[in-house]
Short mmCIF file of C-alpha atoms and ligand atoms in Angstrom, two decimals:
data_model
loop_
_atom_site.label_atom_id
_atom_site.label_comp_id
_atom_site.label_asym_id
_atom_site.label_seq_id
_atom_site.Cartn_x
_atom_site.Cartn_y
_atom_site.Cartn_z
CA UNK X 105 -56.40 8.84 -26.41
CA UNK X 106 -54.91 11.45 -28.96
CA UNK X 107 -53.30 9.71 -31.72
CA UNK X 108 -49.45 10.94 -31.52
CA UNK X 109 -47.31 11.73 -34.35
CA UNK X 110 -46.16 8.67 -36.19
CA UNK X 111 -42.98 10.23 -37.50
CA UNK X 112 -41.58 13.55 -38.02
CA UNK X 113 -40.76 15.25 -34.84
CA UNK X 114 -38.14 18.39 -35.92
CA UNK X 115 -35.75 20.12 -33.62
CA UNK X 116 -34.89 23.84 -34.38
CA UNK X 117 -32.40 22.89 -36.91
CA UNK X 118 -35.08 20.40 -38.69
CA UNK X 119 -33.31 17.42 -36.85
CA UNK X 120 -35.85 14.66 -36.34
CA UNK X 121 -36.33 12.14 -33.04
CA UNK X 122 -35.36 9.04 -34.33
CA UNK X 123 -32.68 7.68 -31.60
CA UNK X 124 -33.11 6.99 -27.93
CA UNK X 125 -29.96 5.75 -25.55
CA UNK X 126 -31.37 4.77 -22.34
CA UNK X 127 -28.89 4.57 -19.49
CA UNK X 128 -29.84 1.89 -16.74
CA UNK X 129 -27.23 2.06 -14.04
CA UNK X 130 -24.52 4.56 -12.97
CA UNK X 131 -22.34 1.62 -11.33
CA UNK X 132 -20.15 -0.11 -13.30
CA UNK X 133 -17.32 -2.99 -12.44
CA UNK X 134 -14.55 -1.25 -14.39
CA UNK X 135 -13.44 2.04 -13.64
CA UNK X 136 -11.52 3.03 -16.69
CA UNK X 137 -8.87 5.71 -16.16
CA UNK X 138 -10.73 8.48 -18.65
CA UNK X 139 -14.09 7.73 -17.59
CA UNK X 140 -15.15 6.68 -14.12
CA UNK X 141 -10.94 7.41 -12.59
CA UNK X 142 -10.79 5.63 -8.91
CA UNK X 143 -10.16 8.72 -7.10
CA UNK X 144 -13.54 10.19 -8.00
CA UNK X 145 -15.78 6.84 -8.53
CA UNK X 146 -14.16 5.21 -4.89
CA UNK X 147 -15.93 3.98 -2.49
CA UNK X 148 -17.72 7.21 -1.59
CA UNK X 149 -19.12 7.89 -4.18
CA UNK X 150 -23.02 8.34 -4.22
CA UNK X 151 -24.18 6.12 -6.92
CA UNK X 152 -28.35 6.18 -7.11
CA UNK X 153 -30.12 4.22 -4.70
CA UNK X 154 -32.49 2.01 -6.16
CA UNK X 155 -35.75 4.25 -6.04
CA UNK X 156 -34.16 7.07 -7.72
CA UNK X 157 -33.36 4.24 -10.80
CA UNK X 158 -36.35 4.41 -13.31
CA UNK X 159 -37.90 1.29 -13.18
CA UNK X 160 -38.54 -0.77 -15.97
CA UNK X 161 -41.85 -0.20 -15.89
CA UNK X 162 -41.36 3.62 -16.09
CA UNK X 163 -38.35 2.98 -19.01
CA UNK X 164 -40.95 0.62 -21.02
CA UNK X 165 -43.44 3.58 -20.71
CA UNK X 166 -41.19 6.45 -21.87
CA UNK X 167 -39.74 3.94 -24.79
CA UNK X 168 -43.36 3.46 -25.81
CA UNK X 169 -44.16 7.14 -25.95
CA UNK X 170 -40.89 7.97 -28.01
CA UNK X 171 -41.68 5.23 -30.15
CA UNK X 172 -44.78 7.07 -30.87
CA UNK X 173 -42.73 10.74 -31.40
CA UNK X 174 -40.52 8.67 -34.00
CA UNK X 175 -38.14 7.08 -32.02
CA UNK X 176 -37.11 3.51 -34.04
CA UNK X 177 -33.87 2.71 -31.76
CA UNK X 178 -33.50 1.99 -28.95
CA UNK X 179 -30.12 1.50 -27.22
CA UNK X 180 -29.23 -0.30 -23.62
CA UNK X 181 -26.25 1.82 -21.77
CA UNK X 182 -25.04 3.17 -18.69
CA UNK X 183 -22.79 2.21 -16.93
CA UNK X 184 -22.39 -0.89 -17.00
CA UNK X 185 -26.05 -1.78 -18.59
CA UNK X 186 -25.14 -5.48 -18.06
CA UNK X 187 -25.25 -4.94 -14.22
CA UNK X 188 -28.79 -3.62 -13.70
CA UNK X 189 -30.65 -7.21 -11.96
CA UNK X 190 -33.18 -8.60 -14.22
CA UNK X 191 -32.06 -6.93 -17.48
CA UNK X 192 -33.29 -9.41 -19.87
CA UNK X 193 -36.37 -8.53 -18.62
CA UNK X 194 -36.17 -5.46 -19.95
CA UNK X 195 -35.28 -6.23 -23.05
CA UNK X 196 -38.03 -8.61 -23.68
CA UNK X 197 -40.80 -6.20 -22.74
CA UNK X 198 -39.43 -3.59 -24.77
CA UNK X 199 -38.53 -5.70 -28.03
CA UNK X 200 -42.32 -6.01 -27.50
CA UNK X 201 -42.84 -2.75 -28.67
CA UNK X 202 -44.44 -1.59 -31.92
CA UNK X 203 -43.70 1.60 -33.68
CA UNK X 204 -46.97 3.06 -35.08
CA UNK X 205 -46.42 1.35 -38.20
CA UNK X 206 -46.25 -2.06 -36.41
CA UNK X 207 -42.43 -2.63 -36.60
CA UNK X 208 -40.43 -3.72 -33.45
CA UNK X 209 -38.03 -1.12 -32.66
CA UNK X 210 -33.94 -1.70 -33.15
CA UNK X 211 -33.01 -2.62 -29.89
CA UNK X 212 -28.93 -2.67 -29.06
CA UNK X 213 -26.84 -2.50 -26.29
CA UNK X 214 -23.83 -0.81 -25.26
CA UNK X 215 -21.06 -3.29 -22.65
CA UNK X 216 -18.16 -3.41 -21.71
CA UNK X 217 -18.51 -6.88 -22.35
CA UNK X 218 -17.43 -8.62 -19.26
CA UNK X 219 -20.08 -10.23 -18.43
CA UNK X 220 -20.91 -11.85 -21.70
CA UNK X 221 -19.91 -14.43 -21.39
CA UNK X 222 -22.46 -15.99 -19.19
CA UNK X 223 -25.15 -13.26 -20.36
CA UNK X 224 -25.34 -13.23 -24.53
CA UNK X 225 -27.93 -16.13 -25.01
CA UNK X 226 -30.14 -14.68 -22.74
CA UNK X 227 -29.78 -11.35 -24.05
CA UNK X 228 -30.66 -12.73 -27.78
CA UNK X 229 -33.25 -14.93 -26.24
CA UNK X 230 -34.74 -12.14 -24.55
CA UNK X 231 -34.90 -10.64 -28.13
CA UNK X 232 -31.73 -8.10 -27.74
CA UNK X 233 -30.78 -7.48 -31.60
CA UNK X 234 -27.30 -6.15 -31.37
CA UNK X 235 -24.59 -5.59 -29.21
CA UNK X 236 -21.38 -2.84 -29.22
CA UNK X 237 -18.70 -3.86 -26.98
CA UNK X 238 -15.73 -1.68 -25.89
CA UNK X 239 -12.63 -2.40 -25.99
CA UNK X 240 -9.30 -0.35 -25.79
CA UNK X 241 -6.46 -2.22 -26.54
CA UNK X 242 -5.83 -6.13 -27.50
CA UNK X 243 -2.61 -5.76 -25.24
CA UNK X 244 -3.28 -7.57 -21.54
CA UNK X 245 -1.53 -5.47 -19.43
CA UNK X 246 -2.29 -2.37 -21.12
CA UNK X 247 -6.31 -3.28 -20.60
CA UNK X 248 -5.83 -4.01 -17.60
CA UNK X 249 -4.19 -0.27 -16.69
CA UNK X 250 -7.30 0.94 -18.26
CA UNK X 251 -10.12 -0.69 -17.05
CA UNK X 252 -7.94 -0.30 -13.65
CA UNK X 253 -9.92 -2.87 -11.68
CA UNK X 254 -7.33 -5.77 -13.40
CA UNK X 255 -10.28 -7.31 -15.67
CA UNK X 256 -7.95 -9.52 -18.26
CA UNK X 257 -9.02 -8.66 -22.16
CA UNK X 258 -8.96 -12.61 -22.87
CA UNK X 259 -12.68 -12.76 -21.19
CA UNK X 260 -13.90 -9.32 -22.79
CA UNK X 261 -12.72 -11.47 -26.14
CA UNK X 262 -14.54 -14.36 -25.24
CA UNK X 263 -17.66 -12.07 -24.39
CA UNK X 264 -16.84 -11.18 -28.34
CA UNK X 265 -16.80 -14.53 -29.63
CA UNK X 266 -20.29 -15.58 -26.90
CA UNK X 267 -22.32 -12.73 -28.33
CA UNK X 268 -21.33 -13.47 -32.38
CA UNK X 269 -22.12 -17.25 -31.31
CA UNK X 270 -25.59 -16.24 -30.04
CA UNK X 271 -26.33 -14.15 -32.86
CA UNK X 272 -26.18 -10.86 -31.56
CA UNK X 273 -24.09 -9.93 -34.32
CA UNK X 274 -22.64 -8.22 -36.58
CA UNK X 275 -20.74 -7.49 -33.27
CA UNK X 276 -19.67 -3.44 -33.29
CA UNK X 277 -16.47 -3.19 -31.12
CA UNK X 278 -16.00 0.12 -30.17
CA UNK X 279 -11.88 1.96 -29.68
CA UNK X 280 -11.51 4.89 -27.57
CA UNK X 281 -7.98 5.92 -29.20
CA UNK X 282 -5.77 8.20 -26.93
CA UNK X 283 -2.74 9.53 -28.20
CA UNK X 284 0.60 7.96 -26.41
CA UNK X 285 -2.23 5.61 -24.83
CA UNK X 286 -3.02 3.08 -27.04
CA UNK X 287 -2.65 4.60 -30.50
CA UNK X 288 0.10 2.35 -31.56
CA UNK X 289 -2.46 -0.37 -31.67
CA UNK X 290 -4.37 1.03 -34.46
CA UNK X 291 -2.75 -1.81 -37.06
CA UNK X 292 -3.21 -4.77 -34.51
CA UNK X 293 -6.82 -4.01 -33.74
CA UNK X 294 -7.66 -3.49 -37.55
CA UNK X 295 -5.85 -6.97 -37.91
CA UNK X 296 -7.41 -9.10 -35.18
CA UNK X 297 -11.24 -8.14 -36.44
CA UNK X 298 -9.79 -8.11 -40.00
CA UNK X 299 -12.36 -11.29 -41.53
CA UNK X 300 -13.87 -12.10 -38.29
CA UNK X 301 -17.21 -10.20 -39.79
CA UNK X 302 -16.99 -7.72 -36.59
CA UNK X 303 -16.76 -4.10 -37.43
CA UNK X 304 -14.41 -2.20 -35.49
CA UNK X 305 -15.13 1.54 -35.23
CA UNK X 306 -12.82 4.14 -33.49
CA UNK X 307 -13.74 6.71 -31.66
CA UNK X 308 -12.08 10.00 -31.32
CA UNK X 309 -11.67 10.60 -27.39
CA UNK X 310 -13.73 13.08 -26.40
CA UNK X 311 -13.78 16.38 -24.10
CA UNK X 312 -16.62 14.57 -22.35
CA UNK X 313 -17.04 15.38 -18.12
CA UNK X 314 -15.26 17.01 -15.77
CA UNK X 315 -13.31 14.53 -14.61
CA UNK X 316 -11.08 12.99 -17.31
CA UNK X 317 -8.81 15.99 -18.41
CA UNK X 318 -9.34 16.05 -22.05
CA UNK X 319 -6.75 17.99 -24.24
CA UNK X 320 -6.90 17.91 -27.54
CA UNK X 321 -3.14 16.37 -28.62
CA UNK X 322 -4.49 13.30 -27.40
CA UNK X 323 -6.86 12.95 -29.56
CA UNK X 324 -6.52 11.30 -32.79
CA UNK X 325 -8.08 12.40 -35.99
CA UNK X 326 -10.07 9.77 -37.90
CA UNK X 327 -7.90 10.57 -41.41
CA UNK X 328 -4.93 9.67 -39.95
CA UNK X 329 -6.71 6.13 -38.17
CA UNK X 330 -7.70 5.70 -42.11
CA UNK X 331 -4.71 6.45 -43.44
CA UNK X 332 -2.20 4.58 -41.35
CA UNK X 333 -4.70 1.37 -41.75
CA UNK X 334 -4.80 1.86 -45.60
CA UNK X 335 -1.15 2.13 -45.72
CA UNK X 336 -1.42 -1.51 -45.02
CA UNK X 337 -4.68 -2.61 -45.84
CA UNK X 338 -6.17 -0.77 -48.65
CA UNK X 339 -9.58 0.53 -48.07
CA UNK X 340 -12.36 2.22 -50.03
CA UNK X 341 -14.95 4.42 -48.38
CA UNK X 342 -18.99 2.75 -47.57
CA UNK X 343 -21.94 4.94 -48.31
CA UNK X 344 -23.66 5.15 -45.30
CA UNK X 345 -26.37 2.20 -44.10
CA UNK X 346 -28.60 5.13 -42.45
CA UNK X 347 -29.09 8.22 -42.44
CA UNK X 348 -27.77 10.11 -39.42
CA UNK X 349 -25.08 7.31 -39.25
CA UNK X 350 -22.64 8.51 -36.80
CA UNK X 351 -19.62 6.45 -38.09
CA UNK X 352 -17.88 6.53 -41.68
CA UNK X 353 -17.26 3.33 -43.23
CA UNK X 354 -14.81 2.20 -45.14
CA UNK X 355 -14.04 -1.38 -46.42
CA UNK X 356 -10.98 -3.58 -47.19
CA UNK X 357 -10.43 -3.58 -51.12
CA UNK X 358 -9.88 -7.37 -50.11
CA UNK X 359 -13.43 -7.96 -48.91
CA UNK X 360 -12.24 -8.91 -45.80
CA UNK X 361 -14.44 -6.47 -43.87
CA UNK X 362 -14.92 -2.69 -43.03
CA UNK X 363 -14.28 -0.76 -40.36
CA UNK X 364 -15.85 2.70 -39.39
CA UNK X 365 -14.25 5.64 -37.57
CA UNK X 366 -16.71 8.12 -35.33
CA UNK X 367 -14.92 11.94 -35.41
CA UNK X 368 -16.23 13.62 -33.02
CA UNK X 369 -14.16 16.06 -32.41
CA UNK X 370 -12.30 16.45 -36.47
CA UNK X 371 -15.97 16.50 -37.90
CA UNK X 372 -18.68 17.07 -35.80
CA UNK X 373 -21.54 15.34 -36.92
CA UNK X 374 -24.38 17.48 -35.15
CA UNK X 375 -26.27 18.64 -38.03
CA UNK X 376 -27.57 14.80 -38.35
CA UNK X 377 -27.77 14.53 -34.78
CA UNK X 378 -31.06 12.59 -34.14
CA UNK X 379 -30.32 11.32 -30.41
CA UNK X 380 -31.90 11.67 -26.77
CA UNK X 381 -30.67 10.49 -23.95
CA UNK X 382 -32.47 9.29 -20.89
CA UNK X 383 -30.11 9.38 -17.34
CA UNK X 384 -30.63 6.03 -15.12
CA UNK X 385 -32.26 8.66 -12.79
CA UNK X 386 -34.84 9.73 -15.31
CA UNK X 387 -33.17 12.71 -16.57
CA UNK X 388 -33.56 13.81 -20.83
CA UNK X 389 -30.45 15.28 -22.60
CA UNK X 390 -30.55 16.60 -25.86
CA UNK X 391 -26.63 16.90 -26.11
CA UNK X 392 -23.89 14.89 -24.94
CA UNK X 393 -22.38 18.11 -24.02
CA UNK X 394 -25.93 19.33 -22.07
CA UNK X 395 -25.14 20.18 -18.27
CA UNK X 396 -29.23 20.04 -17.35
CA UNK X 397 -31.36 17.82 -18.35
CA UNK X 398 -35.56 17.50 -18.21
CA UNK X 399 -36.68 15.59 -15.09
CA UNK X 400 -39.37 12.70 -16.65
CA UNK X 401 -38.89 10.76 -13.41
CA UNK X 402 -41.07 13.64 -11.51
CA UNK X 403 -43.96 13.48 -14.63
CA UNK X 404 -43.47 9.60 -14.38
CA UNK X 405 -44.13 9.72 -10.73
CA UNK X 406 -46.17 12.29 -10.36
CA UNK X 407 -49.33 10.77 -12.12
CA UNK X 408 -48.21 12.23 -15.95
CA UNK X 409 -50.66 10.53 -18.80
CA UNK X 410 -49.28 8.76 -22.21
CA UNK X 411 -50.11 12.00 -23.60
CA UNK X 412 -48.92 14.59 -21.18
CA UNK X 413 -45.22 12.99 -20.86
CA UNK X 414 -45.95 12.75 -24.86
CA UNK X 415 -46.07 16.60 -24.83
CA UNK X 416 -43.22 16.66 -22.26
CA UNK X 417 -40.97 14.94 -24.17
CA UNK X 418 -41.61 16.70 -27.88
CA UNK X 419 -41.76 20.22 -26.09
CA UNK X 420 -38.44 19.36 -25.24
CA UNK X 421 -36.70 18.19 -28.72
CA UNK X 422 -38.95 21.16 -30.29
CA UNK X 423 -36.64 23.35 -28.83
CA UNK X 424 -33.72 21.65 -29.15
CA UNK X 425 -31.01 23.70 -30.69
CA UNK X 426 -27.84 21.92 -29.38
CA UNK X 427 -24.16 21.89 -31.77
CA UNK X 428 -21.69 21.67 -29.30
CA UNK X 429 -19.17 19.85 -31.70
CA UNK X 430 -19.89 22.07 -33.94
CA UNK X 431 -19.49 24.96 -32.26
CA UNK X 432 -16.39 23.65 -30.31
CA UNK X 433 -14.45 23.15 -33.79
CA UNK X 434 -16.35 26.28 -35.48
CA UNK X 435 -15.68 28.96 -32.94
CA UNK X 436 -11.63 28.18 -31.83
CA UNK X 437 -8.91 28.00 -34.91
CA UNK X 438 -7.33 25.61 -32.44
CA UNK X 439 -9.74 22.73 -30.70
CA UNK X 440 -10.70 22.82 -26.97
CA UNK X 441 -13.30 22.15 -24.96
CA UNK X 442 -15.63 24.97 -24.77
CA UNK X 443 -17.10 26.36 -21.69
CA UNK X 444 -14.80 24.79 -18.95
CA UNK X 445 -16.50 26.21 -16.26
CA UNK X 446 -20.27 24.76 -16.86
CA UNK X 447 -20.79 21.78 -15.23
CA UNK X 448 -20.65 18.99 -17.45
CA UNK X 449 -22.51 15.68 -17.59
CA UNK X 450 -20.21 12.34 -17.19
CA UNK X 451 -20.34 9.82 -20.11
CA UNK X 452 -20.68 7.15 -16.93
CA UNK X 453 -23.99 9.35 -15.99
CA UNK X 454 -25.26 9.59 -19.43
CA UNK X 455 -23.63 6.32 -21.17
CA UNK X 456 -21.91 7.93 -24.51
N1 LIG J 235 -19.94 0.47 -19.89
C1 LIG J 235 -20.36 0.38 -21.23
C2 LIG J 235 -19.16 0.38 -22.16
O1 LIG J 235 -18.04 0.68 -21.71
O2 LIG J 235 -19.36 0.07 -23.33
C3 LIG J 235 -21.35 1.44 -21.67
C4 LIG J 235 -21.16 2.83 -21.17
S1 LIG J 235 -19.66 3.63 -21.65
C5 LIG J 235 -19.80 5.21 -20.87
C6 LIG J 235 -20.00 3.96 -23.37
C7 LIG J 235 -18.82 4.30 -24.23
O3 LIG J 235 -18.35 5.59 -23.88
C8 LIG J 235 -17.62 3.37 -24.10
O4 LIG J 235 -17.33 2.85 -25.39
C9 LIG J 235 -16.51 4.30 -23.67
O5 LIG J 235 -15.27 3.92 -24.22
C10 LIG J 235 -16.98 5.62 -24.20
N2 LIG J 235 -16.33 6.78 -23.58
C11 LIG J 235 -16.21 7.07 -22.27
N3 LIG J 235 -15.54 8.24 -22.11
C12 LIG J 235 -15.25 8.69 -23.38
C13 LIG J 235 -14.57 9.84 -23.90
N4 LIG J 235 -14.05 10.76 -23.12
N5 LIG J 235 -14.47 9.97 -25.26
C14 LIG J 235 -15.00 9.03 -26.08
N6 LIG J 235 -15.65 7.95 -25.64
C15 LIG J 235 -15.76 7.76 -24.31
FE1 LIG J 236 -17.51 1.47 -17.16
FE2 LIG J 236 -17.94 1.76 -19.73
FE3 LIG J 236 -17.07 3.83 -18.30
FE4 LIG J 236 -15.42 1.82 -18.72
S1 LIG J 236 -16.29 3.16 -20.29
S2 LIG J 236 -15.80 2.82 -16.73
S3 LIG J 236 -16.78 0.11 -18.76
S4 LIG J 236 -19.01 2.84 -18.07
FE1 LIG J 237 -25.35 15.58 -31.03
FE2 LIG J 237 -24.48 17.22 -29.11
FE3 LIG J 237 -22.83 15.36 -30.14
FE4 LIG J 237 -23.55 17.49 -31.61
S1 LIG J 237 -22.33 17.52 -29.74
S2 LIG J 237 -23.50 15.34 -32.29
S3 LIG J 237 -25.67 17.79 -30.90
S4 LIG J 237 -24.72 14.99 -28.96
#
C-alpha cells in the first residue's frame, strides 16, 4: 500500500488536519432546551436506525486513515456518546491506534456526564484519556429546566468526582452561558471548581442549528466572564498548551487553578481551526456551521480501499476554505447569524 502522509495535510488557508470529533449517536437522554428542545426531539422524531450508525468497525477504519493524514486527536461525541451499547469497546480498539510515528492518538470524550457514574472506570480501563463534561448551572432546579428531562445536577457532580477518581482527569467541565439564563452563576461555578484541579471553560452560546433561536444579546462575551471572575479572583492570562487551542486560559494569581473561556462568537478562532467532524451517520464536516457534509458511509460501504477513502478524505480538507465565525463577526458591524435561510446542521447531529 501507498505510504500516506505522516503529517502536514493544509486546507486553503494553510490550516492543517490535526483534530477529529467523531459523533456516535444522535439520541441522547437529556433534551436540553437550546439544543435538542422537546417539541422537535419528541417522540417522533427519526433518530438513525442502527444500520445507518457507522459501526465501529467502519469508525476504527476512518480514525486509522486520519491518523495517517495527521489526525493526533481523537474525540468521542454525539449525542449522548455515553449511550451508544458497547462503547468501551470502541475506545479500546481505537486507543490501539498508532500515528505514523508510533504514538497512540489523544483520545477524549465529550458527556453530559450522567452516566458516569457507573461508566468512568471502564472508560479509563478501556484506555479513554480524558473526559469534558457539560454542565450549565450548579443550581438544581435550574439544571433540571435545562436538561428538561428532570436529571438532578447532584449525579452529573458525582459523574465529576467518578471520572477524576478513575483518572480520567484533569476533568474539563464545559458552561454554555446564556444571558438571563444562567449568567448569574458565573462567580459560583468559578468557585465550586476553584482548587478542585478541574478546569472550567465557558463557552459563548452559539448561533448553532435551526432549532434553538440564537440572538446575539444572549450571548456573553468571554472579557466580561474574565472580568467579572477577576473582580473577585484575580487572574493572569496562560500561554496556550497547543497550538490551535480553542480556549484561552487564564489562572488564579493564587494558584488555585485556571479556567479557560472558548469565544466563539467575540473572537472567532477559525484561522487555527484544525477540526473535522464525522456525523453518527457517516457524514464529514469541515465547519460547524457546514449545511452538507461528504458521505464516507457510501465509500465505507461501497468496497472503498485504505487508500481511496485516504484520498476521499484529504480531497476534502484540501479544499476546505470554511470561516464562518469569522465571517459572521467580519461582515455585520452588529453580530448575527449569517445565512438564516441555509439549512443548518444541529450541534445534537454533529456533537459541538
Ligand atoms: N451530550 C454531550 C454533552 O452534552 O456534553 C455531547 C454532545 S453536546 C452537543 C456537546 C456540547 O455542545 C455541549 O457542551 C453543549 O453544551 C454544547 N452546545 C450545544 N448547543 C450549543 C450552542 N448553541 N452553543 C454552544 N454550545 C452548545
Ligand atoms: Fe444531549 Fe448534550 Fe445536547 Fe444536552 S447538549 S441535549 S446532553 S447532546
Ligand atoms: Fe472552525 Fe467553522 Fe468554527 Fe470557524 S466557524 S472555528 S472554521 S468550525
Amino acid at each position: 500500500m501507498r505510504q500516506l502522509p505522516s503529517t502536514g495535510l493544509p486546507d486553503r488557508r494553510g490550516r492543517e488536519l490535526r483534530d477529529l470529533r467523531i459523533s456516535v449517536t444522535d439520541r441522547c437522554n437529556f433534551r436540553c432546551v437550546y439544543c435538542m428542545p422537546k417539541e422537535i426531539f419528541g417522540r417522533d422524531y427519526a433518530f438513525f436506525e442502527r444500520d445507518e450508525l457507522l459501526s465501529f468497525d467502519e469508525i476504527v477504519r476512518l480514525a486509522r486513515v486520519a491518523s495517517g493524514l495527521g489526525v493526533r486527536k481523537l474525540r468521542l461525541t454525539g449525542g449522548e456518546p455515553l449511550l451508544r451499547r458497547g462503547i468501551e469497546e470502541l475506545i479500546s480498539e481505537l486507543a490501539a491506534l498508532r500515528t505514523p510515528a508510533g504514538d497512540p492518538l489523544d483520545l477524549a470524550l465529550t458527556t453530559n456526564g450522567s452516566a458516569l457514574p457507573v461508566k468512568a472506570a471502564a472508560l479509563k480501563a478501556a484506555g479513554l484519556r480524558r473526559v469534558t463534561v457539560s454542565l450549565d448551572s450548579l443550581d438544581d432546579d435550574r439544571f433540571q429546566a435545562i436538561n428538561d428531562v428532570r436529571f438532578p445536577v447532584s449525579r452529573v457532580l458525582d459523574g465529576i468526582a467518578a471520572a477524576a477518581e478513575a483518572g480520567l482527569g484533569p476533568v474539563k467541565i464545559n458552561t454554555v452561558l446564556k444571558r438571563g439564563a444562567n449568567d448569574d452563576e458565573i462567580l459560583a461555578l468559578a468557585e465550586h471548581f476553584r482548587g478542585t484541579g478541574h478546569a472550567l471553560r465557558f463557552i459563548e452560546y452559539m448561533d448553532v442549528g435551526a432549532t434553538n433561536g440564537w440572538v446575539l444579546d444572549e450571548v456573553v462575551p468571554s472579557a466580561e466572564v474574565v472580568r467579572r471572575i477577576a473582580a473577585v479572583h484575580p487572574l493572569e492570562p496562560l500561554e496556550p498548551s497547543a497550538p490551535g487551542e480553542t480556549a484561552r486560559r487564564w489562572r488564579y494569581r493564587d494558584g488555585a487553578g485556571e479556567i479557560g473561556v472558548i469565544s466563539s462568537v467575540t473572537e472567532a478562532f477559525c484561522g487555527s481551526c484544525t477540526r473535522a467532524r464525522v456525523s453518527a451517520d457517516g457524514r464529514l464536516y469541515t465547519c460547524l456551521f457546514a449545511s452538507e457534509g461528504h458521505d464516507l458511509r457510501a465509500l465505507l460501504r461501497g468496497g472503498a480501499g485504505d487508500e481511496e477513502l485516504a484520498d476521499a478524505l484529504a480531497g476534502v480538507w484540501r479544499e476546505r476554505d470554511d470561516r464562518y465565525s469569522e465571517l459572521r463577526s467580519a461582515e455585520r458591524s452588529e453580530i448575527r447569524p449569517l445565512g438564516t435561510p441555509r439549512r443548518r446542521i444541529e450541534m445534537s447531529y454533529i456533537g459541538g
